[in-house]
Tab-separated table of C-alpha atoms and ligand atoms in Angstrom:
chain	number	residue	atom	x	y	z
A	1	MET	CA	26.385	32.304	67.303
A	2	ASP	CA	29.698	30.757	67.810
A	3	MET	CA	29.846	27.938	70.289
A	4	ARG	CA	33.254	29.073	71.319
A	5	ASP	CA	31.772	32.235	73.000
A	6	GLU	CA	30.123	29.798	75.415
A	7	ILE	CA	33.445	28.251	76.501
A	8	LEU	CA	35.050	29.404	79.955
A	9	GLU	CA	38.310	27.675	79.611
A	10	ILE	CA	40.082	25.073	77.333
A	11	LEU	CA	41.290	22.075	79.421
A	12	VAL	CA	42.757	20.003	76.648
A	13	SER	CA	43.704	21.579	73.413
A	14	THR	CA	43.387	20.074	69.941
A	15	GLU	CA	47.138	19.634	69.581
A	16	GLU	CA	47.385	17.832	72.801
A	17	ILE	CA	44.648	15.494	71.734
A	18	GLN	CA	46.256	14.814	68.559
A	19	LYS	CA	49.584	13.955	70.204
A	20	ARG	CA	48.087	11.738	72.886
A	21	THR	CA	45.757	9.678	70.607
A	22	THR	CA	48.642	8.918	68.329
A	23	GLU	CA	50.584	7.780	71.354
A	24	LEU	CA	47.687	5.592	72.651
A	25	GLY	CA	47.212	4.237	69.101
A	26	GLN	CA	50.749	3.125	68.858
A	27	GLN	CA	50.797	1.726	72.418
A	28	ILE	CA	47.779	-0.443	71.577
A	29	GLY	CA	49.452	-1.604	68.346
A	30	HIS	CA	52.378	-2.641	70.297
A	31	ASP	CA	50.438	-4.367	73.065
A	32	TYR	CA	48.191	-6.236	70.818
A	33	ASP	CA	50.518	-7.203	67.980
A	34	GLY	CA	49.305	-10.307	66.389
A	35	ARG	CA	45.905	-10.497	68.269
A	36	ASN	CA	43.261	-8.617	66.250
A	37	PRO	CA	41.427	-6.962	69.167
A	38	LEU	CA	37.842	-5.827	68.913
A	39	MET	CA	37.416	-2.227	69.934
A	40	ILE	CA	33.963	-1.598	71.354
A	41	CYS	CA	33.025	2.093	71.099
A	42	ILE	CA	30.550	3.362	73.649
A	43	LEU	CA	27.966	5.685	71.926
A	44	ARG	CA	27.620	8.446	71.556
A	45	GLY	CA	30.535	10.293	73.312
A	46	ALA	CA	33.426	8.061	72.265
A	47	VAL	CA	32.793	8.303	68.519
A	48	VAL	CA	35.140	11.215	67.997
A	49	PHE	CA	37.938	9.710	70.077
A	50	LEU	CA	37.531	6.089	68.357
A	51	SER	CA	37.810	7.748	64.958
A	52	ASP	CA	41.003	9.510	65.722
A	53	LEU	CA	42.454	6.661	67.808
A	54	ILE	CA	42.002	3.680	65.420
A	55	ARG	CA	43.681	5.726	62.586
A	56	SER	CA	46.834	5.646	64.851
A	57	VAL	CA	46.731	1.882	65.592
A	58	PRO	CA	49.164	0.150	63.036
A	59	ILE	CA	47.841	-3.445	63.532
A	60	HIS	CA	44.428	-5.114	62.403
A	61	VAL	CA	41.585	-4.242	64.758
A	62	MET	CA	37.859	-4.569	64.455
A	63	VAL	CA	35.489	-2.059	65.591
A	64	ASP	CA	31.945	-2.267	67.018
A	65	PHE	CA	29.508	-0.205	68.704
A	66	MET	CA	27.370	-0.355	72.039
A	67	GLY	CA	24.830	2.298	73.109
A	68	VAL	CA	24.556	2.796	76.914
A	69	SER	CA	22.559	5.067	78.885
A	70	SER	CA	22.213	5.266	82.712
A	71	TYR	CA	18.836	4.842	84.349
A	72	GLY	CA	17.526	7.780	86.360
A	73	GLY	CA	20.557	9.797	86.018
A	74	THR	CA	20.592	13.573	85.210
A	75	ASN	CA	22.636	15.207	82.542
A	76	LEU	CA	25.481	15.777	84.822
A	77	ASP	CA	25.359	12.563	87.010
A	78	SER	CA	25.058	8.886	86.373
A	79	THR	CA	23.607	6.126	88.510
A	80	GLY	CA	25.426	2.956	87.703
A	81	VAL	CA	22.342	1.107	86.486
A	82	ILE	CA	22.760	0.869	82.750
A	83	LYS	CA	20.507	0.158	79.957
A	84	ILE	CA	21.916	-1.109	76.862
A	85	THR	CA	20.286	0.859	73.903
A	86	ARG	CA	22.343	-0.831	71.249
A	87	ASP	CA	24.240	-4.035	71.620
A	88	VAL	CA	27.332	-5.107	69.822
A	89	ASP	CA	26.892	-7.247	66.581
A	90	ALA	CA	30.205	-9.234	67.205
A	91	ASN	CA	30.444	-12.378	69.232
A	92	VAL	CA	32.597	-11.307	72.245
A	93	ALA	CA	33.544	-14.810	73.323
A	94	HIS	CA	37.212	-15.455	73.294
A	95	ARG	CA	38.030	-12.089	71.818
A	96	ASP	CA	40.500	-9.629	73.014
A	97	ILE	CA	38.126	-6.701	74.026
A	98	ILE	CA	39.057	-3.021	74.291
A	99	ILE	CA	36.260	-0.844	75.516
A	100	VAL	CA	36.582	2.691	74.198
A	101	GLU	CA	34.867	5.278	76.362
A	102	ASP	CA	34.792	9.115	76.357
A	103	ILE	CA	35.221	9.687	80.218
A	104	VAL	CA	35.221	7.569	83.322
A	105	ASP	CA	33.742	9.910	86.001
A	106	THR	CA	32.316	8.003	89.039
A	107	GLY	CA	33.297	4.749	87.325
A	108	LEU	CA	29.889	3.377	87.802
A	109	THR	CA	29.038	3.169	84.197
A	110	MET	CA	32.270	1.422	83.227
A	111	LYS	CA	32.028	-1.099	86.100
A	112	ALA	CA	28.543	-2.134	85.062
A	113	LEU	CA	29.678	-2.473	81.478
A	114	VAL	CA	32.735	-4.583	82.260
A	115	ASP	CA	30.759	-6.886	84.488
A	116	LEU	CA	28.278	-7.366	81.672
A	117	MET	CA	30.989	-8.062	79.118
A	118	LYS	CA	32.662	-10.579	81.491
A	119	THR	CA	29.437	-12.716	81.435
A	120	ARG	CA	30.000	-13.194	77.735
A	121	GLY	CA	33.364	-15.005	78.098
A	122	PRO	CA	35.751	-12.662	76.365
A	123	GLY	CA	39.495	-13.660	75.903
A	124	SER	CA	40.372	-10.199	77.792
A	125	ILE	CA	39.035	-6.974	78.521
A	126	GLU	CA	40.795	-3.613	78.912
A	127	ILE	CA	39.470	-0.161	79.154
A	128	CYS	CA	40.639	2.853	76.965
A	129	THR	CA	39.166	6.031	77.928
A	130	PHE	CA	39.810	9.509	76.576
A	131	LEU	CA	39.318	11.177	79.940
A	132	SER	CA	39.325	10.152	83.551
A	133	LYS	CA	38.213	12.069	86.643
A	134	PRO	CA	40.007	10.189	89.439
A	135	GLN	CA	38.756	12.473	92.175
A	136	ARG	CA	35.133	11.643	91.378
A	137	ARG	CA	35.614	7.837	91.540
A	138	LYS	CA	33.127	5.808	93.578
A	139	VAL	CA	34.090	2.304	92.517
A	140	ASP	CA	37.522	0.969	91.452
A	141	VAL	CA	37.945	0.773	87.752
A	142	ASP	CA	41.217	-0.683	86.155
A	143	ILE	CA	42.013	1.678	83.171
A	144	LYS	CA	44.768	0.470	80.963
A	145	TYR	CA	44.835	3.349	78.399
A	146	CYS	CA	43.898	6.816	79.509
A	147	GLY	CA	44.288	10.006	77.366
A	148	PHE	CA	44.133	12.608	80.000
A	149	GLU	CA	43.303	12.741	83.796
A	150	ILE	CA	41.301	15.787	84.468
A	151	PRO	CA	40.062	17.716	87.570
A	152	ASN	CA	36.532	17.342	88.796
A	153	LYS	CA	34.801	19.692	86.457
A	154	PHE	CA	32.073	19.052	83.841
A	155	VAL	CA	33.636	19.079	80.364
A	156	ILE	CA	32.287	19.304	76.929
A	157	GLY	CA	33.835	18.781	73.456
A	158	TYR	CA	35.660	16.107	71.494
A	159	GLY	CA	32.547	13.917	71.649
A	160	LEU	CA	31.377	15.014	75.171
A	161	ASP	CA	28.063	16.729	75.431
A	162	TYR	CA	26.013	18.833	77.599
A	163	ASP	CA	22.356	18.095	76.694
A	164	GLU	CA	23.519	16.664	73.446
A	165	ASN	CA	25.315	19.712	72.365
A	166	TYR	CA	29.047	20.623	72.036
A	167	ARG	CA	30.108	17.126	70.817
A	168	ASN	CA	31.726	18.652	67.683
A	169	LEU	CA	34.090	21.072	69.449
A	170	PRO	CA	37.717	20.018	68.622
A	171	PHE	CA	38.899	20.478	72.140
A	172	VAL	CA	37.788	19.712	75.738
A	173	GLY	CA	36.538	22.750	77.613
A	174	VAL	CA	34.353	23.995	80.356
A	175	LEU	CA	31.227	25.960	79.796
A	176	LYS	CA	30.514	29.415	81.188
A	177	PRO	CA	28.003	29.103	84.200
A	178	GLU	CA	25.453	31.263	82.427
A	179	VAL	CA	25.124	28.614	79.699
A	180	TYR	CA	23.592	26.131	82.285
A	181	GLU	CA	21.376	28.861	83.634
A	182	LYS	CA	20.117	29.897	80.230
A	183	ARG	CA	19.341	26.201	79.154
A	184	LYS	CA	17.571	25.808	82.410
A	185	GLU	CA	15.325	28.788	81.781
A	186	GLU	CA	14.567	27.654	78.185
A	187	LYS	CA	13.489	24.193	79.325
A	188	GLY	CA	11.267	25.923	82.048
B	201	LIG	P1	30.339	7.501	85.379
B	201	LIG	O1	29.283	6.443	85.426
B	201	LIG	O2	29.950	8.446	86.512
B	201	LIG	O3	31.726	7.193	85.305
B	201	LIG	O4	29.832	8.421	84.059
B	201	LIG	C1	30.198	8.188	82.836
B	201	LIG	C2	29.206	8.827	81.722
B	201	LIG	O5	28.776	10.084	82.369
B	201	LIG	C3	30.195	9.250	80.600
B	201	LIG	O6	30.260	8.085	79.689
B	201	LIG	C4	29.523	10.519	80.113
B	201	LIG	O7	28.469	10.097	79.290
B	201	LIG	C5	29.105	11.151	81.462
B	201	LIG	N1	29.811	12.130	82.061
B	201	LIG	C6	30.652	12.052	83.059
B	201	LIG	N2	31.391	13.196	83.330
B	201	LIG	C7	31.021	14.022	82.168
B	201	LIG	C8	31.578	15.286	81.834
B	201	LIG	O8	32.325	15.947	82.358
B	201	LIG	N3	31.076	15.659	80.481
B	201	LIG	C9	30.249	15.063	79.796
B	201	LIG	N4	29.830	13.806	80.138
B	201	LIG	C10	30.119	13.353	81.321
């Protein structure tokens, strides 16, 4: 079965994503010229975005990975209490950090992440998120680089998952409601 049959609508197309990631990469290159920033990719959702983004950055950057999950959250909602499932290898102290995330929704996860990073004494911290849902925000998050602002809808594709599926779709879309119902039935 083709996953695309499960898509209700496409919110951000492959072409729009390519154009925007190129713009962001160039902007980061311009802003960090001569500084060698450390780009920390938040697993697993931001992997697709990171891999496109870094290929558009024209300066030297380093890449590291951090695994984060939210305690007690559901598939569709986070709690703001985060658990680090994989920490960065790099020493963050005095480095220019760019946190690369798939989506900032309520902002709780990102706020917890930035607060944690700040305790490690970085030279600077900025946020680069592929998507943002400003209408859902519960805490203030200062986003320097944002791919797209989207409405309050649960989206999948381009790294974003529902129940660990759909990350490999090359666009951002919304699932048909029956997909959720079917999955709930399957899980009992
Ligand atoms: P926040 O703490 O509410 O900002 O949620 C951040 C995390 O929730 C993201 O890193 C995603 O893993 C997940 N998330 C929030 N909204 C969506 C969505 O629309 N699709 C897929 N995952 C989402």
